GROMACS .gro file of C-alpha atoms in nm:
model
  223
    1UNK     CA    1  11.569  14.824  14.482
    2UNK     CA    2  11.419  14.482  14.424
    3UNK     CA    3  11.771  14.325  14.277
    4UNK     CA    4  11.935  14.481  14.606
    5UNK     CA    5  11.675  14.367  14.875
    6UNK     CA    6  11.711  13.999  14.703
    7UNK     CA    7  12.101  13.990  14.652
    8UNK     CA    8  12.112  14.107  15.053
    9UNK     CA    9  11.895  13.798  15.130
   10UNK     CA   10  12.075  13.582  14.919
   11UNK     CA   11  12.442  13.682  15.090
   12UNK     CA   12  12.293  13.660  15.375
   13UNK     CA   13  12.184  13.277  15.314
   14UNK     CA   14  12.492  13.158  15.201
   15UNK     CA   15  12.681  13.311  15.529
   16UNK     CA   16  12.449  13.171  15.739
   17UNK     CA   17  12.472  12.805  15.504
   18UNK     CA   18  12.881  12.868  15.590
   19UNK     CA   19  12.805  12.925  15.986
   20UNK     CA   20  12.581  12.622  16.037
   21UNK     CA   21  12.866  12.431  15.844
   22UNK     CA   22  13.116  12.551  16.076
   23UNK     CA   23  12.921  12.480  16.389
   24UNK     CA   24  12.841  12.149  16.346
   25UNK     CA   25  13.245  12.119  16.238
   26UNK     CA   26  13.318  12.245  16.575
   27UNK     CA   27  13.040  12.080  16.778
   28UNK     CA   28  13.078  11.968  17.136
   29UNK     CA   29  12.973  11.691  17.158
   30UNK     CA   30  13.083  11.384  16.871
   31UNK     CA   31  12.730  11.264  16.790
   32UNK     CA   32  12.537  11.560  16.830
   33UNK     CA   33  12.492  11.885  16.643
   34UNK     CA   34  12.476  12.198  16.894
   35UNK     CA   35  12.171  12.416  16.923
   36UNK     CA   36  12.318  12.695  16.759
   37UNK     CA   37  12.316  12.479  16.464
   38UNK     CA   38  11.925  12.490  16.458
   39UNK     CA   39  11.928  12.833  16.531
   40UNK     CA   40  12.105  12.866  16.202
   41UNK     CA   41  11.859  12.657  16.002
   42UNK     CA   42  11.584  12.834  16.130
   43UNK     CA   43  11.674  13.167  16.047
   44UNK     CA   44  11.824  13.040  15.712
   45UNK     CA   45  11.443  12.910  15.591
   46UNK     CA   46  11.344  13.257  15.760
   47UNK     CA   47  11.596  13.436  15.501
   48UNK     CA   48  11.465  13.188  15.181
   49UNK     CA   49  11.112  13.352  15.291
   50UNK     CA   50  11.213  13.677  15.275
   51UNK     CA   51  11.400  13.653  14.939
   52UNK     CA   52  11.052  13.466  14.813
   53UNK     CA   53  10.888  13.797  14.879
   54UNK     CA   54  11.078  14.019  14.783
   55UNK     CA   55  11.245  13.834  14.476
   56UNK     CA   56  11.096  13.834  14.127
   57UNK     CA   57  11.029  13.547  13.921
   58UNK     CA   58  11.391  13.519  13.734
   59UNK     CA   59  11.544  13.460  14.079
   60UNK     CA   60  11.353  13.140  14.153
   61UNK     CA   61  11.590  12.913  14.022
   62UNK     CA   62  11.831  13.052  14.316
   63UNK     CA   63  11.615  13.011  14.556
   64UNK     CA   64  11.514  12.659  14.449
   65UNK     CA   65  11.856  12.605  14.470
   66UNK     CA   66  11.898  12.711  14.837
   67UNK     CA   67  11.590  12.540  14.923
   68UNK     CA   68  11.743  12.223  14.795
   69UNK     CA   69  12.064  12.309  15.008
   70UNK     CA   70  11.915  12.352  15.340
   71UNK     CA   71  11.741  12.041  15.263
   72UNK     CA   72  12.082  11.868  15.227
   73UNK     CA   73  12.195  12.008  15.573
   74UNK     CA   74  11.942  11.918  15.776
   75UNK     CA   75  11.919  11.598  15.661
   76UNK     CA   76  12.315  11.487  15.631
   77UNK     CA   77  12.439  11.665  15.881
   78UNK     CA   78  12.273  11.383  16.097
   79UNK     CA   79  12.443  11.135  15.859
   80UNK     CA   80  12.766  11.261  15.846
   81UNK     CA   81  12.856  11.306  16.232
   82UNK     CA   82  12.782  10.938  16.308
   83UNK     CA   83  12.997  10.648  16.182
   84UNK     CA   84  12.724  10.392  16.101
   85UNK     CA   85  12.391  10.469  15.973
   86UNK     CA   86  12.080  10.596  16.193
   87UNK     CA   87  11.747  10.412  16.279
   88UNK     CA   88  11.706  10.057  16.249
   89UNK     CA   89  11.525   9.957  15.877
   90UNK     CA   90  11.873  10.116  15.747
   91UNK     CA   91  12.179   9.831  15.876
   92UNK     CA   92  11.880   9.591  15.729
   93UNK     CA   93  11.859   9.737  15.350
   94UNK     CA   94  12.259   9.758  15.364
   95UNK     CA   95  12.270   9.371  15.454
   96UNK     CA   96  12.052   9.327  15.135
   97UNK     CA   97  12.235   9.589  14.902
   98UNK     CA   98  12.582   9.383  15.009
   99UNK     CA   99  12.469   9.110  14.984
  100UNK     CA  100  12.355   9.178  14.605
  101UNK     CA  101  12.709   9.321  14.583
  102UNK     CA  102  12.895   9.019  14.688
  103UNK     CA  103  12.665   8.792  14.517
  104UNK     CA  104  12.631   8.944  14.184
  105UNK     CA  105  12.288   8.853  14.217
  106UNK     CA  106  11.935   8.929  14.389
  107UNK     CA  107  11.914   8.648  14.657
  108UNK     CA  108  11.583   8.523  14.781
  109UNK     CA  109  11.446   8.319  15.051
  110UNK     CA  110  11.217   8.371  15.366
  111UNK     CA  111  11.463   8.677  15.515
  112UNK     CA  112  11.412   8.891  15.227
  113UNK     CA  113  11.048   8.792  15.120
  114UNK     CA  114  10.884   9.104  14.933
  115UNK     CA  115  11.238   9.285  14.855
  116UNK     CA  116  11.388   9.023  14.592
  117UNK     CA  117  11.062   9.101  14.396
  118UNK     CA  118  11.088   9.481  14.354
  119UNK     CA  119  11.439   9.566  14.481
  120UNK     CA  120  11.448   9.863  14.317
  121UNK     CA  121  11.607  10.087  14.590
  122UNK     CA  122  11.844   9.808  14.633
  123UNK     CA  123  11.990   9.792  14.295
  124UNK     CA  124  11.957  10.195  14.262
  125UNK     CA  125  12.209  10.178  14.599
  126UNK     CA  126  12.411   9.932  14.460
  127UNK     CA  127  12.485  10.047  14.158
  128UNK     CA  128  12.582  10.388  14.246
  129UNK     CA  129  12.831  10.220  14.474
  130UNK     CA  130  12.963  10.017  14.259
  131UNK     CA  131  13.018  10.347  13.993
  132UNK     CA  132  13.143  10.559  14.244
  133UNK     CA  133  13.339  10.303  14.488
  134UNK     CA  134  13.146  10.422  14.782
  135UNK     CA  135  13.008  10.243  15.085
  136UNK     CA  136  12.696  10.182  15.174
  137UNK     CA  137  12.581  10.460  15.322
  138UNK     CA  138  12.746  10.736  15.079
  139UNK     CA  139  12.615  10.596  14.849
  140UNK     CA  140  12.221  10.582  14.966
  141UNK     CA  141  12.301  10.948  15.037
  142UNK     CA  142  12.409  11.015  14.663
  143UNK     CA  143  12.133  10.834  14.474
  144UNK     CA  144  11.840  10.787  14.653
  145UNK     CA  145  11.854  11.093  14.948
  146UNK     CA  146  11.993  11.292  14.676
  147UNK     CA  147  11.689  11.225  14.467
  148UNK     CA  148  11.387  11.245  14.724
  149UNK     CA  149  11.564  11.636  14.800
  150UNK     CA  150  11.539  11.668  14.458
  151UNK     CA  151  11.242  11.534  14.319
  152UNK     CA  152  10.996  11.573  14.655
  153UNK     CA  153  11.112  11.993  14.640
  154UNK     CA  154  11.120  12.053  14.265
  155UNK     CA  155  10.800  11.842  14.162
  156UNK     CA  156  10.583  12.016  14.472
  157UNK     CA  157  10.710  12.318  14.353
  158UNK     CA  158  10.596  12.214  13.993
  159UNK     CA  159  10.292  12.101  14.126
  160UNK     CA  160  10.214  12.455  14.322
  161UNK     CA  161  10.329  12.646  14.026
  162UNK     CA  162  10.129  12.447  13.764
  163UNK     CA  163   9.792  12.498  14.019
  164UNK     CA  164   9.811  12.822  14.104
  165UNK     CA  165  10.075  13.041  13.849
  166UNK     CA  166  10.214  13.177  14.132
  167UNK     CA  167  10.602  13.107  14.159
  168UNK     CA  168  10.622  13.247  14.524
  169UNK     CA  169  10.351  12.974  14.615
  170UNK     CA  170  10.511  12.741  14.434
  171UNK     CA  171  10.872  12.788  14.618
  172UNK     CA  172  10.704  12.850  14.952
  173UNK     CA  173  10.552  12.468  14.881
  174UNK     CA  174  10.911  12.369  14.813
  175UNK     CA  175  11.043  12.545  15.133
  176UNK     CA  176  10.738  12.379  15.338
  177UNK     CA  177  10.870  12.026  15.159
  178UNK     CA  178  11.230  12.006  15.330
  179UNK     CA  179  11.172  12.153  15.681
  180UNK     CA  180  10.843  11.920  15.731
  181UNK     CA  181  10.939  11.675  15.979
  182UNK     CA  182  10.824  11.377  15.794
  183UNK     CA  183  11.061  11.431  15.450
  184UNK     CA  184  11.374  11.494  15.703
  185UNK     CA  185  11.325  11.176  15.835
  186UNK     CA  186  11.325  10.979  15.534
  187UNK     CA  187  11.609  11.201  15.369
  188UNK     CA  188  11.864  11.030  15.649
  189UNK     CA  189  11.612  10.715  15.719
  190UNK     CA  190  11.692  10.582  15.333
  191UNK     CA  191  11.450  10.350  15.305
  192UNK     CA  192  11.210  10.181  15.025
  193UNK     CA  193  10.901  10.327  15.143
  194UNK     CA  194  11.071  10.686  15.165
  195UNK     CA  195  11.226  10.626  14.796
  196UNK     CA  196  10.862  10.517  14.699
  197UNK     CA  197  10.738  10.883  14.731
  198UNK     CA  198  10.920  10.968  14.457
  199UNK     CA  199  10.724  10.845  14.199
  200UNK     CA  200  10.403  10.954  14.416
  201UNK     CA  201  10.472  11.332  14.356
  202UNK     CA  202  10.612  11.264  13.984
  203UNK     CA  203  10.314  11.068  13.860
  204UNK     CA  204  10.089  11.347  14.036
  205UNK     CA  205  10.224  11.590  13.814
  206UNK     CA  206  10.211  11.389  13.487
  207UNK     CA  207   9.841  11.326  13.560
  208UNK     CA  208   9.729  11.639  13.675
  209UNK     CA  209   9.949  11.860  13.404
  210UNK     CA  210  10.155  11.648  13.120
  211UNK     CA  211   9.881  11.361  13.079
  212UNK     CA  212   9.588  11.442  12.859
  213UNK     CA  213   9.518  11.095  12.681
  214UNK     CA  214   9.279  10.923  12.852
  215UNK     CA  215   9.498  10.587  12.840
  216UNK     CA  216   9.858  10.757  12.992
  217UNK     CA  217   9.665  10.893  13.210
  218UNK     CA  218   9.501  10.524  13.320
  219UNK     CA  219   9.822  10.376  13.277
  220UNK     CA  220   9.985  10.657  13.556
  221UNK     CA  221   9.697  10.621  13.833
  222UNK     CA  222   9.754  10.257  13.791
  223UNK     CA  223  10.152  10.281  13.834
   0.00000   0.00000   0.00000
């Protein structure tokens, strides 16, 4: 009864998943996703909940999984339907990434002050556009959006897990990750301060769970 109830939920995901798809595909308006899109989301994370509760432990990779997905859709289904990027602090970092790109090196001077120091993001971007031959923005979307879906959902569900031994409190902490309003924004605002949260939620873990040496453990607070 339990494998039924979950396999129901799950089906019922990925159609919705395959609706929202098709509605922003068929949207009105060019640079706008319709409302029926949202409604979609929202009863999508409604539908993870339910398969949560009435899902045993061996499913939660699947539903990590789909947690992961609908973070991906809410996120680049902004980025896709527009031909540039969106926000401001974006068209900036791509001038820098390019400009590494062109240069075949990390310029400096007074415009960049700060970023030719640590230009970690940069060189993360660059790279992956340079192995995969995409622009700009694909390729923030591939490497570091990719990885703040990723790492931000899976390490807060680590985190959860790890604290309380509960995997339903640990996905529900995942779920809470991608729809909170703050990690959307950054997973289509690709920025270095939204790629720097990362590391926050990694090094969290390793101190509160891997790290039991009192030097890692000094070494971690202090990265």
């Amino acid at each position: 009864e339990v494998k039924t109830k979950f396999y129901f939920w799950a089906i019922c995901f990925f159609v919705l998943y395959t609706l929202s798809c098709i509605s922003v595909y068929c949207r009105p308006y060019l640079y706008e996703r319709p409302l029926l899109y949202f409604i979609l989301t929202a009863a999508m994370a409604g539908v993870i909940a339910c398969e949560i509760i009435t899902g045993g432990r061996r499913y939660a990779g699947l539903i990590l999984i789909q947690i992961l997905l609908l973070g991906m859709s809410i996120g680049w289904s902004l980025l896709l339907i527009v031909p540039g990027l969106v926000g401001k602090d974006p068209w900036f970092h791509m001038g820098f990434t390019n400009l590494i790109l062109e240069e075949n090196y990390i310029p400096d001077g007074s415009l960049y002050t700060g970023y030719e120091s640590i230009p970690l993001f940069h060189l993360v971007v660059a790279i992956t556009s340079l192995v995969t031959d995409l622009p700009y923005k694909y390729a923030a979307m591939m490497s570091v959006s990719f990885a703040q879906i990723i790492c931000n959902a899976g390490f807060i569900f680590l985190i959860a897990y790890s604290l309380f031994k509960d995997h339903k409190i640990g996905l529900f902490s995942a779920l809470s990750v991608v729809i909170a309003s703050h990690h959307i924004l950054m997973t289509y605002l690709s920025i270095p301060n939204g790629f720097g949260t990362i590391f926050v939620v990694i090094v969290l873990y390793l101190i509160l769970f891997r790290m039991r040496g009192r030097l890692w453990t000094t070494v971690a607070i202090l990265l």
